[in-house]
Coordinates of C-alpha atoms and ligand atoms in Angstrom, one line a residue:
M1 CA 25.9 0.0 -18.9
T2 CA 29.0 -2.1 -19.8
D3 CA 28.8 -5.8 -20.7
A4 CA 32.0 -7.7 -19.9
V5 CA 30.9 -10.8 -21.7
D6 CA 30.5 -9.1 -25.1
S7 CA 33.8 -8.0 -26.5
T8 CA 32.9 -7.8 -30.2
D9 CA 32.3 -4.5 -32.1
Q10 CA 28.7 -5.5 -32.7
P11 CA 26.2 -3.4 -30.7
T12 CA 24.6 -5.6 -28.0
P13 CA 20.9 -5.9 -28.7
R14 CA 18.9 -4.2 -26.0
R15 CA 17.9 -6.8 -23.5
K16 CA 14.1 -7.1 -23.6
P17 CA 12.1 -7.2 -20.4
K18 CA 10.8 -10.7 -19.5
P19 CA 7.1 -11.0 -20.1
Q20 CA 5.2 -10.1 -17.0
V21 CA 3.5 -12.9 -15.1
E22 CA 0.1 -11.7 -14.1
K23 CA -1.8 -15.0 -13.9
I24 CA -1.1 -18.5 -12.7
G25 CA -3.4 -21.2 -13.9
G26 CA -6.0 -18.8 -15.1
S27 CA -6.3 -16.9 -11.8
K28 CA -5.0 -13.3 -11.6
L29 CA -2.2 -12.7 -9.1
K30 CA -3.2 -10.4 -6.2
P31 CA -1.8 -6.9 -5.7
S32 CA 0.1 -8.0 -2.6
T33 CA 2.0 -10.5 -4.8
L34 CA 2.5 -8.2 -7.7
M35 CA 4.1 -5.5 -5.5
M36 CA 7.3 -7.6 -5.3
G37 CA 8.0 -7.6 -9.1
H38 CA 5.4 -6.0 -11.3
G39 CA 6.8 -3.6 -13.9
Y40 CA 10.5 -4.3 -13.2
D41 CA 12.9 -6.8 -14.8
P42 CA 16.3 -7.2 -13.1
A43 CA 17.9 -8.2 -16.4
L44 CA 17.6 -4.5 -17.5
S45 CA 19.6 -3.3 -14.4
E46 CA 22.6 -5.6 -14.1
G47 CA 20.6 -8.2 -12.3
S48 CA 19.9 -5.9 -9.4
L49 CA 17.0 -7.6 -7.6
K50 CA 15.6 -4.3 -6.5
P51 CA 15.3 -1.4 -8.9
P52 CA 18.2 1.0 -8.6
I53 CA 17.4 4.7 -8.1
F54 CA 17.9 6.3 -11.5
L55 CA 19.4 9.7 -10.9
T56 CA 19.5 11.2 -14.3
S57 CA 17.8 14.2 -15.9
T58 CA 17.7 12.8 -19.4
F59 CA 17.8 9.5 -21.4
A60 CA 19.9 8.5 -24.4
F61 CA 18.0 7.7 -27.6
D62 CA 18.8 4.7 -29.7
N63 CA 18.9 6.9 -32.8
A64 CA 17.6 10.2 -34.1
A65 CA 14.4 8.7 -35.5
A66 CA 13.6 7.2 -32.1
G67 CA 14.1 10.6 -30.5
K68 CA 11.7 12.2 -33.0
R69 CA 9.2 9.4 -32.3
H70 CA 9.3 10.0 -28.6
F71 CA 8.6 13.6 -29.0
E72 CA 5.8 13.0 -31.3
G73 CA 4.3 11.0 -28.5
I74 CA 5.1 13.4 -25.7
T75 CA 3.6 16.4 -27.6
G76 CA 0.5 14.6 -28.7
L77 CA 1.3 14.7 -32.4
R78 CA 1.0 10.9 -32.3
E79 CA -1.6 9.0 -30.2
G80 CA -0.3 6.8 -27.4
G81 CA 2.2 9.0 -25.7
A82 CA 5.9 8.3 -25.1
E83 CA 7.1 4.8 -25.9
G84 CA 10.2 5.1 -23.8
L85 CA 12.2 7.2 -21.4
V86 CA 12.8 10.7 -22.6
Y87 CA 13.4 13.4 -20.0
S88 CA 12.9 13.3 -16.3
R89 CA 10.2 15.9 -16.1
F90 CA 8.1 13.5 -18.2
N91 CA 9.0 10.0 -16.9
G92 CA 11.7 7.8 -15.4
P93 CA 12.2 4.1 -14.5
N94 CA 11.4 4.4 -10.8
Q95 CA 8.3 6.5 -11.5
E96 CA 7.1 4.1 -14.2
I97 CA 7.4 1.1 -12.0
L98 CA 5.6 3.0 -9.2
E99 CA 2.8 4.0 -11.5
D100 CA 2.4 0.5 -12.8
R101 CA 2.1 -0.8 -9.3
L102 CA -0.3 2.0 -8.1
A103 CA -2.6 1.1 -11.1
V104 CA -2.7 -2.5 -9.9
W105 CA -4.1 -1.6 -6.5
D106 CA -7.0 0.4 -7.9
G107 CA -7.7 -1.8 -10.9
A108 CA -6.9 1.2 -13.2
E109 CA -5.5 1.2 -16.7
D110 CA -3.1 4.0 -16.0
A111 CA -1.7 5.9 -13.0
L112 CA 0.4 9.1 -12.6
S113 CA 2.6 10.0 -9.7
F114 CA 3.2 13.5 -8.3
S115 CA 5.5 15.3 -5.8
S116 CA 2.5 15.7 -3.4
G117 CA -1.1 14.9 -3.0
M118 CA -2.0 18.5 -3.6
T119 CA 0.1 18.6 -6.8
A120 CA -1.9 15.6 -8.1
I121 CA -5.2 17.2 -7.2
C122 CA -4.3 20.7 -8.5
I123 CA -3.0 19.4 -11.9
L124 CA -6.0 17.1 -12.2
M125 CA -8.5 19.9 -11.7
L126 CA -6.5 22.3 -14.0
A127 CA -6.4 19.6 -16.7
Y128 CA -10.2 19.4 -16.8
C129 CA -11.4 23.0 -16.0
S130 CA -11.6 25.9 -18.4
Q131 CA -12.8 29.4 -17.9
N132 CA -16.5 29.7 -16.9
D133 CA -16.8 26.0 -16.0
V134 CA -18.3 24.7 -12.8
I135 CA -16.9 22.1 -10.4
V136 CA -19.4 20.1 -8.3
H137 CA -17.7 18.9 -5.1
S138 CA -18.6 17.1 -1.9
G139 CA -18.0 18.8 1.5
P140 CA -16.1 18.7 3.6
L141 CA -12.9 18.5 1.5
Y142 CA -9.3 18.5 2.6
A143 CA -8.7 22.2 3.4
A144 CA -6.1 22.8 0.6
S145 CA -8.3 21.2 -2.0
E146 CA -11.3 23.3 -0.9
G147 CA -9.0 26.4 -1.0
F148 CA -7.7 25.6 -4.5
V149 CA -11.2 25.4 -5.9
A150 CA -12.6 28.4 -4.0
K151 CA -9.6 30.8 -4.2
V152 CA -7.2 29.7 -7.1
L153 CA -9.6 28.3 -9.7
A154 CA -11.9 31.2 -9.0
K155 CA -9.2 33.6 -10.3
F156 CA -9.6 31.9 -13.7
G157 CA -13.4 32.1 -13.7
V158 CA -14.1 28.6 -12.5
T159 CA -17.0 28.5 -10.0
Y160 CA -18.2 25.6 -7.8
I161 CA -21.2 24.1 -6.0
A162 CA -20.6 22.1 -2.8
F163 CA -23.0 19.4 -1.5
P164 CA -23.0 17.6 1.8
A165 CA -21.1 14.2 1.6
G166 CA -24.1 12.2 2.7
A167 CA -26.5 13.7 0.1
D168 CA -29.2 11.4 -1.3
R169 CA -30.2 11.1 -5.0
E170 CA -32.9 13.8 -4.9
T171 CA -30.6 16.4 -3.3
F172 CA -27.8 15.5 -5.6
D173 CA -30.0 15.8 -8.7
G174 CA -30.9 19.3 -7.5
V175 CA -27.2 20.1 -7.2
L176 CA -26.5 19.0 -10.8
E177 CA -29.5 21.0 -12.1
K178 CA -28.2 24.1 -10.3
A179 CA -24.6 23.4 -11.6
K180 CA -25.9 23.0 -15.2
A181 CA -27.8 26.3 -14.9
Q182 CA -24.8 28.1 -13.5
A183 CA -22.5 26.7 -16.2
G184 CA -25.1 27.8 -18.8
E185 CA -25.3 31.3 -17.5
N186 CA -21.5 31.6 -17.5
G187 CA -21.2 30.1 -20.9
G188 CA -19.2 27.1 -19.7
K189 CA -19.8 23.4 -18.7
V190 CA -19.9 21.3 -15.6
A191 CA -16.3 20.2 -15.8
M192 CA -15.9 17.7 -13.0
I193 CA -17.6 16.1 -10.1
Y194 CA -15.0 15.9 -7.3
L195 CA -15.6 13.8 -4.3
E196 CA -13.8 13.1 -1.0
S197 CA -15.0 10.1 0.9
P198 CA -14.7 9.7 3.7
G199 CA -14.5 13.4 4.4
N200 CA -11.9 14.7 6.7
P201 CA -12.2 14.8 9.8
T202 CA -15.8 13.7 10.2
N203 CA -15.6 10.5 8.1
A204 CA -18.8 11.3 6.2
L205 CA -19.2 8.9 3.3
V206 CA -20.3 9.9 -0.3
D207 CA -22.5 7.4 -2.2
I208 CA -20.4 7.0 -5.3
E209 CA -22.9 4.7 -7.0
M210 CA -25.6 7.3 -6.6
V211 CA -23.3 10.0 -8.0
R212 CA -22.5 7.9 -11.0
E213 CA -26.2 7.2 -11.8
A214 CA -27.0 10.9 -11.4
R215 CA -24.1 12.0 -13.6
D216 CA -25.1 9.5 -16.3
A217 CA -28.7 10.8 -16.2
A218 CA -27.9 14.5 -16.1
L219 CA -24.5 15.3 -17.7
D220 CA -22.3 14.6 -20.6
P221 CA -20.2 11.5 -20.0
S222 CA -17.1 13.6 -20.7
C223 CA -17.5 15.2 -17.2
P224 CA -15.4 12.9 -15.0
I225 CA -16.2 11.8 -11.5
A226 CA -13.0 12.0 -9.5
I227 CA -12.5 11.0 -5.9
D228 CA -9.9 11.6 -3.2
N229 CA -9.5 8.1 -1.7
T230 CA -6.7 8.9 0.7
F231 CA -8.5 7.9 3.9
L232 CA -9.5 4.3 2.8
G233 CA -7.4 3.5 -0.2
P234 CA -6.0 1.4 -1.7
L235 CA -7.2 -1.4 0.6
W236 CA -10.5 -0.5 2.1
Q237 CA -12.3 1.3 -0.8
R238 CA -12.0 0.7 -4.5
P239 CA -13.9 3.7 -6.1
L240 CA -13.4 2.7 -9.7
E241 CA -15.5 -0.4 -9.1
H242 CA -18.4 1.8 -7.8
G243 CA -18.5 4.2 -10.8
A244 CA -15.8 6.8 -10.2
D245 CA -13.6 7.6 -13.2
I246 CA -10.5 8.9 -11.5
V247 CA -9.1 8.1 -8.1
A248 CA -6.7 10.6 -6.4
Y249 CA -4.3 10.0 -3.5
S250 CA -2.1 11.7 -1.1
L251 CA 0.5 8.9 -1.0
T252 CA 2.0 10.7 1.9
K253 CA -0.5 8.9 4.1
Y254 CA -1.3 5.2 4.1
V255 CA 0.6 4.3 0.9
G256 CA 3.9 5.9 1.9
G257 CA 2.9 4.9 5.4
H258 CA 6.0 5.8 7.4
S259 CA 5.6 9.5 7.7
D260 CA 8.9 10.1 5.9
L261 CA 7.8 11.3 2.4
V262 CA 5.4 13.5 0.5
A263 CA 3.8 12.3 -2.8
G264 CA 0.5 11.9 -4.6
S265 CA -1.1 10.1 -7.5
V266 CA -4.1 9.9 -9.8
A267 CA -5.3 6.7 -11.6
G268 CA -8.0 5.7 -14.0
A269 CA -8.7 4.8 -17.7
K270 CA -5.9 6.0 -20.0
R271 CA -8.3 8.4 -21.7
W272 CA -8.9 10.2 -18.4
M273 CA -5.2 10.2 -17.6
D274 CA -4.0 11.6 -20.9
P275 CA -4.9 15.3 -20.3
V276 CA -3.5 15.1 -16.8
R277 CA -0.2 13.5 -18.1
A278 CA 0.0 16.2 -20.8
L279 CA -0.3 19.0 -18.2
R280 CA 2.2 17.3 -15.9
N281 CA 4.6 17.0 -18.8
T282 CA 4.3 20.8 -19.2
M283 CA 4.3 21.9 -15.5
G284 CA 6.4 19.2 -13.9
G285 CA 5.3 17.8 -10.6
I286 CA 6.2 14.2 -11.1
T287 CA 7.6 12.3 -8.1
D288 CA 11.4 12.4 -7.8
P289 CA 13.2 9.1 -8.3
N290 CA 14.2 8.7 -4.6
T291 CA 10.6 9.2 -3.4
A292 CA 9.3 6.8 -6.1
W293 CA 11.8 4.2 -4.9
M294 CA 10.7 4.7 -1.3
L295 CA 7.1 4.2 -2.4
L296 CA 8.0 1.0 -4.1
R297 CA 9.3 -0.3 -0.7
S298 CA 6.2 1.0 1.0
L299 CA 3.9 -0.7 -1.5
E300 CA 5.4 -4.1 -0.6
T301 CA 3.9 -3.8 2.9
V302 CA 0.9 -1.6 2.4
E303 CA -1.6 -4.4 2.8
L304 CA 0.1 -5.7 6.0
R305 CA 0.4 -2.3 7.5
M306 CA -3.2 -1.3 6.7
Q307 CA -4.6 -4.6 8.0
R308 CA -2.7 -4.2 11.3
A309 CA -3.7 -0.6 11.7
G310 CA -7.3 -1.5 11.0
E311 CA -7.3 -4.2 13.6
N312 CA -5.7 -1.9 16.1
A313 CA -8.3 0.8 15.4
E314 CA -11.1 -1.6 16.0
K315 CA -9.8 -2.6 19.4
V316 CA -9.0 1.0 20.4
C317 CA -12.5 2.2 19.3
A318 CA -14.1 -0.7 21.2
F319 CA -12.3 0.6 24.3
L320 CA -13.1 4.3 23.7
R321 CA -16.8 3.7 22.9
D322 CA -17.6 2.7 26.5
H323 CA -15.3 5.2 28.2
P324 CA -17.1 7.6 30.6
K325 CA -15.1 10.6 29.4
V326 CA -15.9 10.0 25.8
E327 CA -19.1 11.5 24.3
G328 CA -19.0 9.7 20.9
L329 CA -16.9 8.3 18.1
G330 CA -16.7 9.1 14.4
Y331 CA -15.5 5.6 13.4
L332 CA -16.8 3.9 10.3
G333 CA -16.9 0.6 12.2
F334 CA -19.7 1.8 14.5
L335 CA -22.0 3.7 12.2
S336 CA -25.5 4.4 13.6
D337 CA -26.9 6.5 10.7
A338 CA -28.8 4.1 8.4
R339 CA -27.9 6.0 5.2
Q340 CA -24.2 6.2 6.1
K341 CA -24.3 2.5 7.1
D342 CA -25.8 1.6 3.7
I343 CA -23.1 3.4 1.8
Y344 CA -20.5 1.8 4.0
D345 CA -21.8 -1.7 3.4
R346 CA -21.8 -1.2 -0.4
H347 CA -18.5 0.7 -0.8
C348 CA -16.1 -0.2 2.0
L349 CA -14.0 -3.3 2.7
G350 CA -12.8 -2.0 6.1
A351 CA -13.4 0.8 8.6
G352 CA -9.9 2.3 8.3
S353 CA -7.8 3.5 11.2
T354 CA -8.5 7.2 11.2
F355 CA -11.4 8.4 13.2
S356 CA -12.6 11.2 15.5
V357 CA -13.3 10.9 19.2
F358 CA -15.5 13.5 21.0
I359 CA -14.2 14.1 24.5
K360 CA -16.7 15.3 27.1
G361 CA -15.9 19.0 27.4
G362 CA -14.2 21.3 24.9
E363 CA -10.8 22.5 23.8
E364 CA -9.3 22.6 27.3
E365 CA -10.2 18.9 28.0
C366 CA -8.9 17.9 24.5
F367 CA -5.6 19.7 25.1
R368 CA -5.2 17.9 28.5
F369 CA -5.8 14.6 26.8
L370 CA -3.4 15.3 23.9
D371 CA -0.7 16.6 26.2
A372 CA -0.9 13.5 28.4
L373 CA -0.4 11.0 25.6
K374 CA 2.8 9.0 25.9
V375 CA 2.8 6.6 23.0
A376 CA 0.6 8.5 20.5
K377 CA 2.4 11.5 19.0
L378 CA 0.8 15.0 18.7
A379 CA 1.0 15.7 15.0
V380 CA -1.3 16.2 11.9
S381 CA -1.2 13.7 9.0
L382 CA -2.4 10.1 9.1
G383 CA -1.8 6.6 7.8
G384 CA 1.7 6.2 9.2
T385 CA 3.1 3.3 11.2
E386 CA 2.9 5.4 14.4
T387 CA -0.3 6.6 16.1
L388 CA -1.0 10.3 15.7
A389 CA -3.5 12.6 17.5
S390 CA -4.5 16.2 16.7
H391 CA -7.2 18.8 17.4
P392 CA -8.7 19.8 14.0
A393 CA -10.7 22.9 15.3
S394 CA -7.4 24.6 16.4
M395 CA -5.0 23.0 13.9
T396 CA -5.9 21.6 10.4
H397 CA -9.3 23.4 10.3
L398 CA -8.4 26.6 12.2
S399 CA -8.7 28.6 9.0
V400 CA -12.3 27.3 8.4
A401 CA -14.8 29.9 9.5
Q402 CA -16.6 29.1 12.8
G403 CA -20.0 28.7 11.2
R404 CA -18.7 26.4 8.4
R405 CA -16.8 24.4 11.0
A406 CA -20.1 23.9 13.0
E407 CA -21.9 22.9 9.8
L408 CA -19.2 20.3 9.1
G409 CA -19.4 18.9 12.6
I410 CA -15.8 20.0 13.5
S411 CA -16.5 20.8 17.2
D412 CA -14.1 22.0 19.9
N413 CA -14.3 18.6 21.6
L414 CA -13.2 16.6 18.6
V415 CA -9.8 14.9 18.6
R416 CA -8.7 13.2 15.4
I417 CA -6.7 10.0 15.8
S418 CA -4.8 8.0 13.2
I419 CA -4.0 4.5 14.6
G420 CA -0.6 3.0 13.7
I421 CA 0.8 -0.5 13.9
E422 CA 2.0 -0.5 17.5
D423 CA 0.7 -3.1 20.0
A424 CA -3.0 -2.5 20.5
G425 CA -2.8 -3.1 24.3
D426 CA -0.1 -0.4 24.6
L427 CA -2.3 2.0 22.7
I428 CA -5.3 1.3 24.9
A429 CA -3.2 1.7 28.0
D430 CA -1.9 5.1 26.6
F431 CA -5.4 6.4 25.8
D432 CA -6.7 5.1 29.2
Q433 CA -4.1 7.0 31.2
A434 CA -4.5 10.2 29.0
L435 CA -8.2 10.2 29.5
E436 CA -7.6 10.0 33.3
Q437 CA -5.9 13.4 33.0
V438 CA -9.0 15.0 31.4
Ligands
LIG501 C1 -3.0 14.9 3.1 C2 -4.2 15.0 2.2 C3 -4.1 15.6 1.0 C4 -2.9 16.4 0.5 O1 -1.8 15.6 0.3 P1 -0.3 16.1 0.4 O2 0.5 14.8 0.1 O3 -0.1 16.6 1.8 O4 -0.1 17.1 -0.6 C5 -5.2 15.6 0.2 N1 -6.4 14.9 0.6 C6 -6.5 14.3 1.7 C7 -7.7 13.6 2.1 C8 -5.4 14.3 2.6 O5 -5.5 13.7 3.8

């Protein structure tokens, strides 16, 4: 960086970042406000109002001793990690701003960004599991997460026990007892409780508070509770406030929000993040600078987008609920099960915009509906600005065995819909005409 004003031979002192404003008059600024500036000081980048994209693989050290100190932090010889920018597999300016802002949304001390949701989840699990350990997880999980546990971790002697998302305390206590016994027999430990709530595609909710109480009663507190919050986060569910230790995301979905990038993250207290960061430093998998920059743009509107999508979903679901060709809805706004409603009331701040609709009939009727849609697009994924529809039984969950699919409630007449930010009236008109073709 050149400095035209300074023409002396004296080295210019590094311009220090301005202190961050996080409060005004004693009240904390809200995440939607902080997204416009938190973690970035234009003075460090030629006054550029927005952060530039830093395309560099490595960073110049002030002097040799500083370089040594950085590596003491990176390698764990010194507590506290890196104190500055070192090498782009470890950190970078765009990624650090992104991670600071992601932490704000979840009220977390620290956050780490990754090249995909699955990179985040796989590195998280690898960081906590050793040979002979047991993972306890809710079901259903995102298919790739379930596959990573059952097929990949299994190769390294890690076993698992799955429990149904809606489990009550008694059932869950039994699951933990079984997991402890299994770990004892194998000579390992219960390494992680991994949740996904709501589950995909049924929207079954896990009682995080119950899981926390049961974990505290039965297990060593060094066994973290992690949760994939992709479907409701960061706006509609804040798991760290309900007892989870680590929150994981596919940022590809609502956070990215424009169906134009793939990324992931984990967040939590620094002590939970440290082993994950260390493994990411070794393996790589950090977001690239361009994607991190795009996510910064996305985060400025995430609240607006999610609010609008949520309002649209409520209107669309109100229309679908009474439609003669619709058998039922898996929408968190219309829960009839008392247990699920209770979890929803305690944990959720909104019903989201991803839900399932059960069409009267089977695959044939669903395909006719999907093929007739004019505004909604036929694609997997969710949380984008545009409305998407898909048929899980024949697409995302095709690889799940028929019996397991039935157990999870993924029937042939289920269509999954992710509502975007279009005009609600247009969306209703589109679903109306498509249902006429069924
Ligand atoms: C999409 C998704 C993932 C995987 O994220 P990628 O960014 O595609 O790797 C994990 N969990 C849930 C719930 C998802 O929807």
